[in-house]
């Protein structure tokens, strides 16, 4: 079976983000055939089409990291019933200029955590809408809205609740199967 290179994008810029903790835990429970690397957007300036003729190096590197990944996993919080502004800015950089969309035909999945009971459900819907427009195939099921409770993920990135650990392991296996199906139909650079 093929090994896939998965880029993950954490929607929060906070160093102590619970979504960063969730991302670390997801990498640990993922199938061995998935190799992960974080794609950070913290150094991107605000996007403007004034850059379209000549992107700054940091934006070129960001686009290249997405393009070089077989699939993208978004792990995002919910800010004001939507995705964080920094994440939307990063998506704009990656999808511009017109005709140079790094997300086209790239398998994606969305997951997130919050202290609240609905665990980023509205942010995920918002992100799904954006990614749909960008022609990024999305794993629509299973959905994963994780309520982050104290101690859910320990300091070593281990999930401490067995039922949650199993659910997240199954989620990552489903993502693996989804990307394999998508990349069979839509090979890289299709």
Short mmCIF file of N, CA and C in Angstrom, two decimals:
data_model
loop_
_atom_site.label_atom_id
_atom_site.label_comp_id
_atom_site.label_asym_id
_atom_site.label_seq_id
_atom_site.Cartn_x
_atom_site.Cartn_y
_atom_site.Cartn_z
N UNK A 1 0.85 -1.19 0.00
CA UNK A 1 0.00 0.00 0.00
C UNK A 1 0.89 1.25 0.00
N UNK A 2 0.44 2.27 -0.65
CA UNK A 2 1.18 3.53 -0.80
C UNK A 2 1.26 4.29 0.52
N UNK A 3 2.40 4.94 0.73
CA UNK A 3 2.55 5.86 1.86
C UNK A 3 2.18 7.25 1.36
N UNK A 4 1.38 7.96 2.13
CA UNK A 4 0.94 9.30 1.74
C UNK A 4 1.56 10.37 2.62
N UNK A 5 1.90 11.47 2.01
CA UNK A 5 2.47 12.64 2.66
C UNK A 5 1.33 13.61 2.97
N UNK A 6 0.99 13.75 4.25
CA UNK A 6 -0.16 14.55 4.65
C UNK A 6 0.31 15.83 5.33
N UNK A 7 -0.09 16.96 4.77
CA UNK A 7 0.15 18.24 5.42
C UNK A 7 -1.00 18.55 6.34
N UNK A 8 -0.70 19.04 7.52
CA UNK A 8 -1.79 19.46 8.39
C UNK A 8 -1.64 20.94 8.72
N UNK A 9 -2.77 21.60 8.73
CA UNK A 9 -2.83 23.04 8.98
C UNK A 9 -3.66 23.25 10.23
N UNK A 10 -3.04 23.87 11.23
CA UNK A 10 -3.71 24.16 12.49
C UNK A 10 -4.28 25.57 12.39
N UNK A 11 -5.57 25.71 12.57
CA UNK A 11 -6.24 27.00 12.38
C UNK A 11 -5.89 28.06 13.40
N UNK A 12 -5.34 27.65 14.53
CA UNK A 12 -4.98 28.60 15.59
C UNK A 12 -3.51 28.94 15.51
N UNK A 13 -3.19 30.20 15.76
CA UNK A 13 -1.81 30.63 15.83
C UNK A 13 -1.23 30.51 17.24
N UNK A 14 -2.06 30.21 18.23
CA UNK A 14 -1.62 30.14 19.62
C UNK A 14 -0.71 28.93 19.85
N UNK A 15 0.39 29.17 20.53
CA UNK A 15 1.34 28.08 20.82
C UNK A 15 0.71 27.00 21.68
N UNK A 16 -0.12 27.38 22.63
CA UNK A 16 -0.76 26.43 23.53
C UNK A 16 -2.14 25.99 23.08
N UNK A 17 -2.43 26.11 21.82
CA UNK A 17 -3.75 25.80 21.28
C UNK A 17 -4.17 24.36 21.56
N UNK A 18 -5.42 24.19 21.97
CA UNK A 18 -5.93 22.84 22.15
C UNK A 18 -6.05 22.13 20.80
N UNK A 19 -6.19 22.87 19.72
CA UNK A 19 -6.22 22.25 18.40
C UNK A 19 -4.83 21.75 18.00
N UNK A 20 -3.79 22.41 18.47
CA UNK A 20 -2.42 21.92 18.26
C UNK A 20 -2.25 20.59 19.02
N UNK A 21 -2.76 20.55 20.25
CA UNK A 21 -2.69 19.30 21.02
C UNK A 21 -3.46 18.19 20.31
N UNK A 22 -4.63 18.51 19.78
CA UNK A 22 -5.40 17.52 19.05
C UNK A 22 -4.64 17.05 17.82
N UNK A 23 -4.02 17.96 17.09
CA UNK A 23 -3.26 17.58 15.89
C UNK A 23 -2.14 16.61 16.25
N UNK A 24 -1.42 16.89 17.33
CA UNK A 24 -0.34 15.99 17.77
C UNK A 24 -0.89 14.61 18.11
N UNK A 25 -2.04 14.57 18.75
CA UNK A 25 -2.67 13.29 19.09
C UNK A 25 -3.12 12.54 17.84
N UNK A 26 -3.64 13.26 16.85
CA UNK A 26 -4.09 12.63 15.62
C UNK A 26 -2.93 11.98 14.88
N UNK A 27 -1.79 12.65 14.86
CA UNK A 27 -0.61 12.09 14.20
C UNK A 27 -0.23 10.77 14.87
N UNK A 28 -0.35 10.71 16.19
CA UNK A 28 0.02 9.50 16.93
C UNK A 28 -0.91 8.32 16.66
N UNK A 29 -2.20 8.59 16.42
CA UNK A 29 -3.15 7.49 16.21
C UNK A 29 -3.38 7.18 14.74
N UNK A 30 -2.75 7.91 13.85
CA UNK A 30 -2.95 7.72 12.40
C UNK A 30 -2.29 6.43 11.92
N UNK A 31 -2.79 5.88 10.83
CA UNK A 31 -2.15 4.70 10.25
C UNK A 31 -0.69 4.98 9.89
N UNK A 32 0.14 3.95 9.97
CA UNK A 32 1.58 4.10 9.70
C UNK A 32 1.87 4.56 8.29
N UNK A 33 0.99 4.31 7.35
CA UNK A 33 1.21 4.69 5.95
C UNK A 33 0.97 6.19 5.70
N UNK A 34 0.67 6.94 6.75
CA UNK A 34 0.50 8.39 6.63
C UNK A 34 1.68 9.06 7.31
N UNK A 35 2.38 9.90 6.57
CA UNK A 35 3.50 10.66 7.11
C UNK A 35 3.07 12.13 7.16
N UNK A 36 3.26 12.77 8.30
CA UNK A 36 2.71 14.11 8.54
C UNK A 36 3.77 15.19 8.64
N UNK A 37 3.38 16.37 8.20
CA UNK A 37 4.19 17.58 8.41
C UNK A 37 3.23 18.75 8.57
N UNK A 38 3.56 19.61 9.51
CA UNK A 38 2.73 20.80 9.71
C UNK A 38 3.05 21.83 8.64
N UNK A 39 2.01 22.46 8.14
CA UNK A 39 2.16 23.57 7.20
C UNK A 39 1.71 24.82 7.95
N UNK A 40 2.66 25.61 8.37
CA UNK A 40 2.37 26.79 9.18
C UNK A 40 2.07 27.99 8.29
N UNK A 41 1.20 28.85 8.77
CA UNK A 41 0.89 30.08 8.04
C UNK A 41 1.18 31.32 8.88
N UNK A 42 1.86 31.16 10.00
CA UNK A 42 2.04 32.26 10.96
C UNK A 42 2.80 33.45 10.39
N UNK A 43 3.64 33.26 9.38
CA UNK A 43 4.44 34.36 8.84
C UNK A 43 3.86 35.01 7.59
N UNK A 44 2.70 34.54 7.14
CA UNK A 44 2.09 35.12 5.94
C UNK A 44 1.56 36.53 6.22
N UNK A 45 1.84 37.47 5.33
CA UNK A 45 1.19 38.78 5.47
C UNK A 45 -0.27 38.67 5.06
N UNK A 46 -1.02 39.74 5.25
CA UNK A 46 -2.40 39.74 4.77
C UNK A 46 -2.39 39.69 3.25
N UNK A 47 -3.26 38.83 2.70
CA UNK A 47 -3.31 38.67 1.24
C UNK A 47 -3.92 39.90 0.57
N UNK A 48 -3.37 40.26 -0.56
CA UNK A 48 -3.94 41.27 -1.46
C UNK A 48 -3.58 40.86 -2.88
N UNK A 49 -4.47 41.10 -3.82
CA UNK A 49 -4.15 40.75 -5.21
C UNK A 49 -2.99 41.57 -5.76
N UNK A 50 -2.57 42.59 -5.01
CA UNK A 50 -1.38 43.34 -5.42
C UNK A 50 -0.15 42.44 -5.48
N UNK A 51 -0.17 41.33 -4.73
CA UNK A 51 0.96 40.39 -4.73
C UNK A 51 0.90 39.38 -5.88
N UNK A 52 -0.21 39.31 -6.59
CA UNK A 52 -0.39 38.23 -7.56
C UNK A 52 0.72 38.14 -8.60
N UNK A 53 1.30 39.24 -9.00
CA UNK A 53 2.36 39.22 -10.01
C UNK A 53 3.68 38.71 -9.43
N UNK A 54 3.85 38.84 -8.11
CA UNK A 54 5.11 38.43 -7.50
C UNK A 54 4.90 38.13 -6.02
N UNK A 55 4.56 36.88 -5.72
CA UNK A 55 4.32 36.47 -4.34
C UNK A 55 5.60 36.57 -3.52
N UNK A 56 5.49 36.96 -2.24
CA UNK A 56 6.68 36.91 -1.38
C UNK A 56 7.10 35.45 -1.16
N UNK A 57 8.37 35.25 -0.81
CA UNK A 57 8.92 33.90 -0.64
C UNK A 57 8.11 33.06 0.34
N UNK A 58 7.67 33.66 1.45
CA UNK A 58 6.91 32.90 2.46
C UNK A 58 5.61 32.36 1.86
N UNK A 59 4.98 33.11 0.99
CA UNK A 59 3.74 32.64 0.35
C UNK A 59 4.03 31.57 -0.70
N UNK A 60 5.12 31.72 -1.43
CA UNK A 60 5.51 30.68 -2.40
C UNK A 60 5.81 29.37 -1.68
N UNK A 61 6.50 29.47 -0.54
CA UNK A 61 6.81 28.27 0.24
C UNK A 61 5.55 27.62 0.79
N UNK A 62 4.60 28.43 1.24
CA UNK A 62 3.34 27.91 1.76
C UNK A 62 2.58 27.17 0.67
N UNK A 63 2.46 27.77 -0.50
CA UNK A 63 1.78 27.13 -1.62
C UNK A 63 2.49 25.83 -2.02
N UNK A 64 3.82 25.86 -2.03
CA UNK A 64 4.59 24.67 -2.41
C UNK A 64 4.39 23.53 -1.41
N UNK A 65 4.28 23.86 -0.12
CA UNK A 65 4.06 22.83 0.89
C UNK A 65 2.71 22.15 0.69
N UNK A 66 1.71 22.92 0.32
CA UNK A 66 0.39 22.34 0.05
C UNK A 66 0.45 21.51 -1.22
N UNK A 67 1.02 22.07 -2.25
CA UNK A 67 1.12 21.38 -3.53
C UNK A 67 1.90 20.07 -3.39
N UNK A 68 2.92 20.06 -2.53
CA UNK A 68 3.75 18.88 -2.35
C UNK A 68 3.14 17.82 -1.43
N UNK A 69 2.00 18.11 -0.86
CA UNK A 69 1.32 17.16 0.02
C UNK A 69 0.32 16.35 -0.78
N UNK A 70 0.15 15.09 -0.39
CA UNK A 70 -0.86 14.26 -1.05
C UNK A 70 -2.27 14.61 -0.58
N UNK A 71 -2.37 15.09 0.66
CA UNK A 71 -3.67 15.43 1.25
C UNK A 71 -3.44 16.47 2.34
N UNK A 72 -4.53 17.15 2.72
CA UNK A 72 -4.45 18.19 3.74
C UNK A 72 -5.49 17.90 4.83
N UNK A 73 -5.02 17.95 6.08
CA UNK A 73 -5.89 17.82 7.24
C UNK A 73 -5.95 19.16 7.95
N UNK A 74 -7.13 19.72 8.07
CA UNK A 74 -7.34 20.96 8.80
C UNK A 74 -7.76 20.62 10.23
N UNK A 75 -7.09 21.21 11.20
CA UNK A 75 -7.43 21.05 12.61
C UNK A 75 -7.66 22.47 13.12
N UNK A 76 -8.93 22.84 13.28
CA UNK A 76 -9.20 24.26 13.52
C UNK A 76 -10.17 24.54 14.66
N UNK A 77 -9.92 25.64 15.36
CA UNK A 77 -10.90 26.10 16.33
C UNK A 77 -12.03 26.85 15.62
N UNK A 78 -12.97 27.30 16.41
CA UNK A 78 -14.08 28.12 15.91
C UNK A 78 -13.98 29.50 16.55
N UNK A 79 -13.90 30.52 15.72
CA UNK A 79 -13.89 31.89 16.20
C UNK A 79 -15.14 32.59 15.69
N UNK A 80 -15.97 33.07 16.58
CA UNK A 80 -17.17 33.82 16.20
C UNK A 80 -18.03 33.09 15.18
N UNK A 81 -18.21 31.79 15.39
CA UNK A 81 -19.04 30.93 14.54
C UNK A 81 -18.50 30.78 13.12
N UNK A 82 -17.17 30.86 12.99
CA UNK A 82 -16.54 30.68 11.68
C UNK A 82 -15.09 30.23 11.90
N UNK A 83 -14.33 30.24 10.82
CA UNK A 83 -12.92 29.88 10.92
C UNK A 83 -12.11 31.10 11.33
N UNK A 84 -10.96 30.90 11.97
CA UNK A 84 -10.11 32.02 12.34
C UNK A 84 -9.67 32.82 11.10
N UNK A 85 -9.54 34.14 11.28
CA UNK A 85 -9.14 35.01 10.18
C UNK A 85 -7.79 34.63 9.58
N UNK A 86 -6.85 34.21 10.42
CA UNK A 86 -5.53 33.82 9.91
C UNK A 86 -5.62 32.62 8.98
N UNK A 87 -6.49 31.67 9.30
CA UNK A 87 -6.67 30.50 8.45
C UNK A 87 -7.29 30.90 7.11
N UNK A 88 -8.28 31.78 7.15
CA UNK A 88 -8.89 32.23 5.88
C UNK A 88 -7.87 32.96 5.04
N UNK A 89 -7.04 33.78 5.65
CA UNK A 89 -5.98 34.48 4.93
C UNK A 89 -5.03 33.47 4.26
N UNK A 90 -4.65 32.42 4.99
CA UNK A 90 -3.76 31.40 4.45
C UNK A 90 -4.39 30.69 3.25
N UNK A 91 -5.67 30.38 3.37
CA UNK A 91 -6.37 29.72 2.27
C UNK A 91 -6.39 30.64 1.05
N UNK A 92 -6.60 31.93 1.27
CA UNK A 92 -6.59 32.88 0.15
C UNK A 92 -5.23 32.87 -0.55
N UNK A 93 -4.14 32.88 0.24
CA UNK A 93 -2.79 32.83 -0.36
C UNK A 93 -2.62 31.56 -1.20
N UNK A 94 -3.06 30.42 -0.65
CA UNK A 94 -2.84 29.15 -1.33
C UNK A 94 -3.67 29.00 -2.59
N UNK A 95 -4.76 29.72 -2.68
CA UNK A 95 -5.67 29.54 -3.82
C UNK A 95 -5.51 30.62 -4.89
N UNK A 96 -4.63 31.54 -4.70
CA UNK A 96 -4.45 32.65 -5.62
C UNK A 96 -3.06 32.60 -6.24
N UNK A 97 -2.78 33.29 -7.33
CA UNK A 97 -3.74 34.02 -8.15
C UNK A 97 -4.67 33.06 -8.89
N UNK A 98 -5.67 33.61 -9.51
CA UNK A 98 -6.65 32.80 -10.23
C UNK A 98 -5.91 31.86 -11.18
N UNK A 99 -6.31 30.58 -11.13
CA UNK A 99 -5.69 29.58 -11.98
C UNK A 99 -4.51 28.86 -11.33
N UNK A 100 -4.13 29.28 -10.12
CA UNK A 100 -3.00 28.67 -9.42
C UNK A 100 -3.42 28.19 -8.03
N UNK A 101 -4.56 27.53 -7.97
CA UNK A 101 -5.14 27.04 -6.73
C UNK A 101 -4.43 25.79 -6.25
N UNK A 102 -3.70 25.87 -5.17
CA UNK A 102 -2.95 24.72 -4.65
C UNK A 102 -3.84 23.63 -4.06
N UNK A 103 -5.10 23.94 -3.80
CA UNK A 103 -6.00 22.96 -3.20
C UNK A 103 -6.79 22.14 -4.22
N UNK A 104 -6.75 22.50 -5.49
CA UNK A 104 -7.55 21.80 -6.49
C UNK A 104 -7.20 20.31 -6.51
N UNK A 105 -8.22 19.47 -6.41
CA UNK A 105 -8.11 18.01 -6.45
C UNK A 105 -7.31 17.42 -5.30
N UNK A 106 -7.10 18.18 -4.25
CA UNK A 106 -6.33 17.73 -3.08
C UNK A 106 -7.29 17.18 -2.03
N UNK A 107 -7.21 15.89 -1.67
CA UNK A 107 -8.10 15.36 -0.64
C UNK A 107 -7.92 16.12 0.68
N UNK A 108 -9.03 16.45 1.33
CA UNK A 108 -8.99 17.20 2.57
C UNK A 108 -9.94 16.59 3.60
N UNK A 109 -9.61 16.86 4.85
CA UNK A 109 -10.50 16.52 5.96
C UNK A 109 -10.43 17.66 6.96
N UNK A 110 -11.51 17.82 7.71
CA UNK A 110 -11.63 18.90 8.68
C UNK A 110 -12.02 18.30 10.03
N UNK A 111 -11.33 18.74 11.06
CA UNK A 111 -11.63 18.33 12.42
C UNK A 111 -11.26 19.50 13.33
N UNK A 112 -11.82 19.54 14.50
CA UNK A 112 -11.47 20.60 15.44
C UNK A 112 -11.99 20.29 16.82
N UNK A 113 -11.48 21.05 17.77
CA UNK A 113 -11.90 20.88 19.15
C UNK A 113 -12.11 22.24 19.80
N UNK A 114 -12.99 22.24 20.77
CA UNK A 114 -13.25 23.44 21.57
C UNK A 114 -13.77 22.99 22.92
N UNK A 115 -13.74 23.88 23.91
CA UNK A 115 -14.32 23.52 25.21
C UNK A 115 -15.83 23.34 25.16
N UNK A 116 -16.47 23.93 24.16
CA UNK A 116 -17.93 23.87 24.04
C UNK A 116 -18.42 22.54 23.51
N UNK A 117 -19.69 22.26 23.78
CA UNK A 117 -20.28 20.97 23.43
C UNK A 117 -20.38 20.72 21.93
N UNK A 118 -20.47 21.77 21.11
CA UNK A 118 -20.61 21.53 19.67
C UNK A 118 -19.26 21.46 18.97
N UNK A 119 -18.17 21.61 19.70
CA UNK A 119 -16.83 21.33 19.22
C UNK A 119 -16.49 21.75 17.80
N UNK A 120 -16.65 22.97 17.44
CA UNK A 120 -16.25 23.58 16.15
C UNK A 120 -17.15 23.21 14.97
N UNK A 121 -18.34 22.77 15.22
CA UNK A 121 -19.23 22.35 14.14
C UNK A 121 -19.50 23.48 13.14
N UNK A 122 -19.72 24.68 13.61
CA UNK A 122 -20.05 25.78 12.70
C UNK A 122 -18.81 26.21 11.90
N UNK A 123 -17.65 26.24 12.53
CA UNK A 123 -16.41 26.56 11.82
C UNK A 123 -16.15 25.53 10.73
N UNK A 124 -16.39 24.28 11.03
CA UNK A 124 -16.16 23.24 10.03
C UNK A 124 -17.09 23.41 8.83
N UNK A 125 -18.33 23.77 9.09
CA UNK A 125 -19.25 24.01 7.97
C UNK A 125 -18.76 25.17 7.11
N UNK A 126 -18.28 26.21 7.76
CA UNK A 126 -17.76 27.36 7.03
C UNK A 126 -16.55 26.96 6.18
N UNK A 127 -15.64 26.21 6.77
CA UNK A 127 -14.45 25.77 6.04
C UNK A 127 -14.82 24.84 4.89
N UNK A 128 -15.78 23.97 5.10
CA UNK A 128 -16.22 23.06 4.03
C UNK A 128 -16.75 23.84 2.83
N UNK A 129 -17.46 24.92 3.09
CA UNK A 129 -17.97 25.75 2.01
C UNK A 129 -16.82 26.34 1.19
N UNK A 130 -15.82 26.86 1.87
CA UNK A 130 -14.67 27.45 1.18
C UNK A 130 -13.94 26.39 0.38
N UNK A 131 -13.68 25.24 0.99
CA UNK A 131 -12.93 24.19 0.30
C UNK A 131 -13.71 23.61 -0.87
N UNK A 132 -15.03 23.56 -0.76
CA UNK A 132 -15.85 23.12 -1.88
C UNK A 132 -15.67 24.04 -3.08
N UNK A 133 -15.66 25.33 -2.84
CA UNK A 133 -15.45 26.30 -3.91
C UNK A 133 -14.06 26.11 -4.54
N UNK A 134 -13.09 25.69 -3.74
CA UNK A 134 -11.72 25.54 -4.23
C UNK A 134 -11.46 24.17 -4.85
N UNK A 135 -12.52 23.40 -5.08
CA UNK A 135 -12.45 22.11 -5.75
C UNK A 135 -11.55 21.11 -5.03
N UNK A 136 -11.58 21.16 -3.70
CA UNK A 136 -10.83 20.21 -2.89
C UNK A 136 -11.78 19.11 -2.43
N UNK A 137 -11.60 17.88 -2.88
CA UNK A 137 -12.46 16.79 -2.41
C UNK A 137 -12.39 16.68 -0.89
N UNK A 138 -13.55 16.54 -0.26
CA UNK A 138 -13.63 16.56 1.20
C UNK A 138 -14.19 15.25 1.74
N UNK A 139 -13.55 14.77 2.80
CA UNK A 139 -14.12 13.64 3.51
C UNK A 139 -15.30 14.18 4.32
N UNK A 140 -16.48 13.78 3.95
CA UNK A 140 -17.68 14.31 4.61
C UNK A 140 -18.15 13.46 5.78
N UNK A 141 -17.70 12.23 5.85
CA UNK A 141 -18.06 11.36 6.98
C UNK A 141 -16.90 10.42 7.24
N UNK A 142 -16.59 10.15 8.47
CA UNK A 142 -17.29 10.64 9.66
C UNK A 142 -16.95 12.10 9.95
N UNK A 143 -17.89 12.78 10.56
CA UNK A 143 -17.63 14.13 11.04
C UNK A 143 -17.05 14.00 12.45
N UNK A 144 -16.25 15.01 12.84
CA UNK A 144 -15.60 14.92 14.15
C UNK A 144 -15.62 16.28 14.83
N UNK A 145 -16.49 16.43 15.80
CA UNK A 145 -16.61 17.65 16.59
C UNK A 145 -16.23 17.28 18.02
N UNK A 146 -15.02 17.61 18.41
CA UNK A 146 -14.47 17.12 19.67
C UNK A 146 -14.57 18.19 20.76
N UNK A 147 -15.24 17.83 21.85
CA UNK A 147 -15.27 18.71 23.01
C UNK A 147 -14.01 18.44 23.82
N UNK A 148 -13.19 19.47 23.99
CA UNK A 148 -11.92 19.32 24.70
C UNK A 148 -12.14 19.52 26.18
N UNK A 149 -11.93 18.46 26.93
CA UNK A 149 -12.07 18.52 28.38
C UNK A 149 -10.68 18.45 29.00
N UNK A 150 -10.51 18.96 30.21
CA UNK A 150 -9.19 18.91 30.85
C UNK A 150 -8.65 17.47 30.89
N UNK A 151 -7.42 17.31 30.44
CA UNK A 151 -6.77 16.01 30.46
C UNK A 151 -7.11 15.10 29.30
N UNK A 152 -7.92 15.55 28.33
CA UNK A 152 -8.27 14.70 27.19
C UNK A 152 -7.02 14.23 26.45
N UNK A 153 -6.07 15.14 26.29
CA UNK A 153 -4.79 14.82 25.66
C UNK A 153 -3.71 15.15 26.68
N UNK A 154 -2.86 14.17 26.99
CA UNK A 154 -1.82 14.41 28.00
C UNK A 154 -0.64 15.19 27.40
N UNK A 155 0.35 15.48 28.21
CA UNK A 155 1.49 16.28 27.77
C UNK A 155 2.34 15.59 26.71
N UNK A 156 2.16 14.30 26.53
CA UNK A 156 2.90 13.56 25.50
C UNK A 156 2.09 13.34 24.23
N UNK A 157 0.93 13.98 24.14
CA UNK A 157 0.09 13.85 22.95
C UNK A 157 -0.74 12.59 22.89
N UNK A 158 -0.92 11.93 24.02
CA UNK A 158 -1.74 10.72 24.07
C UNK A 158 -3.16 11.07 24.47
N UNK A 159 -4.12 10.42 23.84
CA UNK A 159 -5.52 10.62 24.17
C UNK A 159 -5.83 9.72 25.36
N UNK A 160 -6.39 10.32 26.40
CA UNK A 160 -6.56 9.60 27.67
C UNK A 160 -7.93 8.93 27.83
N UNK A 161 -8.87 9.25 26.98
CA UNK A 161 -10.21 8.65 27.06
C UNK A 161 -10.28 7.56 25.98
N UNK A 162 -10.38 6.30 26.39
CA UNK A 162 -10.33 5.20 25.41
C UNK A 162 -11.35 5.31 24.27
N UNK A 163 -12.57 5.73 24.58
CA UNK A 163 -13.59 5.84 23.54
C UNK A 163 -13.22 6.93 22.53
N UNK A 164 -12.69 8.03 23.02
CA UNK A 164 -12.27 9.12 22.13
C UNK A 164 -11.06 8.69 21.31
N UNK A 165 -10.13 7.98 21.93
CA UNK A 165 -8.96 7.48 21.21
C UNK A 165 -9.38 6.56 20.08
N UNK A 166 -10.31 5.66 20.34
CA UNK A 166 -10.80 4.76 19.29
C UNK A 166 -11.50 5.53 18.18
N UNK A 167 -12.34 6.49 18.56
CA UNK A 167 -13.04 7.29 17.56
C UNK A 167 -12.04 8.02 16.66
N UNK A 168 -11.02 8.64 17.25
CA UNK A 168 -10.04 9.39 16.47
C UNK A 168 -9.15 8.48 15.63
N UNK A 169 -8.82 7.33 16.14
CA UNK A 169 -8.06 6.33 15.35
C UNK A 169 -8.89 5.92 14.13
N UNK A 170 -10.18 5.65 14.34
CA UNK A 170 -11.07 5.29 13.24
C UNK A 170 -11.22 6.45 12.25
N UNK A 171 -11.29 7.68 12.77
CA UNK A 171 -11.39 8.86 11.91
C UNK A 171 -10.16 8.95 10.99
N UNK A 172 -8.99 8.75 11.55
CA UNK A 172 -7.76 8.84 10.75
C UNK A 172 -7.67 7.69 9.74
N UNK A 173 -8.16 6.52 10.11
CA UNK A 173 -8.20 5.41 9.16
C UNK A 173 -9.17 5.73 8.01
N UNK A 174 -10.30 6.32 8.34
CA UNK A 174 -11.27 6.72 7.30
C UNK A 174 -10.64 7.76 6.37
N UNK A 175 -9.87 8.70 6.93
CA UNK A 175 -9.19 9.70 6.10
C UNK A 175 -8.18 9.02 5.18
N UNK A 176 -7.45 8.06 5.70
CA UNK A 176 -6.49 7.31 4.88
C UNK A 176 -7.21 6.64 3.71
N UNK A 177 -8.30 5.96 3.99
CA UNK A 177 -9.05 5.28 2.92
C UNK A 177 -9.63 6.29 1.93
N UNK A 178 -10.11 7.43 2.44
CA UNK A 178 -10.67 8.47 1.57
C UNK A 178 -9.59 9.00 0.62
N UNK A 179 -8.42 9.35 1.15
CA UNK A 179 -7.39 9.91 0.26
C UNK A 179 -6.93 8.88 -0.76
N UNK A 180 -6.87 7.62 -0.38
CA UNK A 180 -6.48 6.58 -1.34
C UNK A 180 -7.49 6.50 -2.49
N UNK A 181 -8.79 6.58 -2.15
CA UNK A 181 -9.82 6.56 -3.20
C UNK A 181 -9.72 7.78 -4.10
N UNK A 182 -9.60 8.96 -3.50
CA UNK A 182 -9.53 10.19 -4.28
C UNK A 182 -8.31 10.19 -5.19
N UNK A 183 -7.17 9.80 -4.66
CA UNK A 183 -5.93 9.86 -5.45
C UNK A 183 -5.86 8.76 -6.51
N UNK A 184 -6.73 7.76 -6.40
CA UNK A 184 -6.85 6.77 -7.47
C UNK A 184 -7.61 7.36 -8.65
N UNK A 185 -8.61 8.15 -8.34
CA UNK A 185 -9.45 8.77 -9.37
C UNK A 185 -8.84 10.07 -9.90
N UNK A 186 -8.29 10.86 -8.98
CA UNK A 186 -7.69 12.15 -9.34
C UNK A 186 -6.20 12.13 -8.95
N UNK A 187 -5.37 11.51 -9.76
CA UNK A 187 -3.95 11.46 -9.41
C UNK A 187 -3.37 12.87 -9.24
N UNK A 188 -2.26 12.94 -8.51
CA UNK A 188 -1.61 14.24 -8.28
C UNK A 188 -1.46 14.99 -9.60
N UNK A 189 -1.65 16.28 -9.52
CA UNK A 189 -1.52 17.17 -10.68
C UNK A 189 -2.50 16.84 -11.81
N UNK A 190 -3.66 16.26 -11.45
CA UNK A 190 -4.68 15.94 -12.45
C UNK A 190 -5.31 17.20 -12.99
#
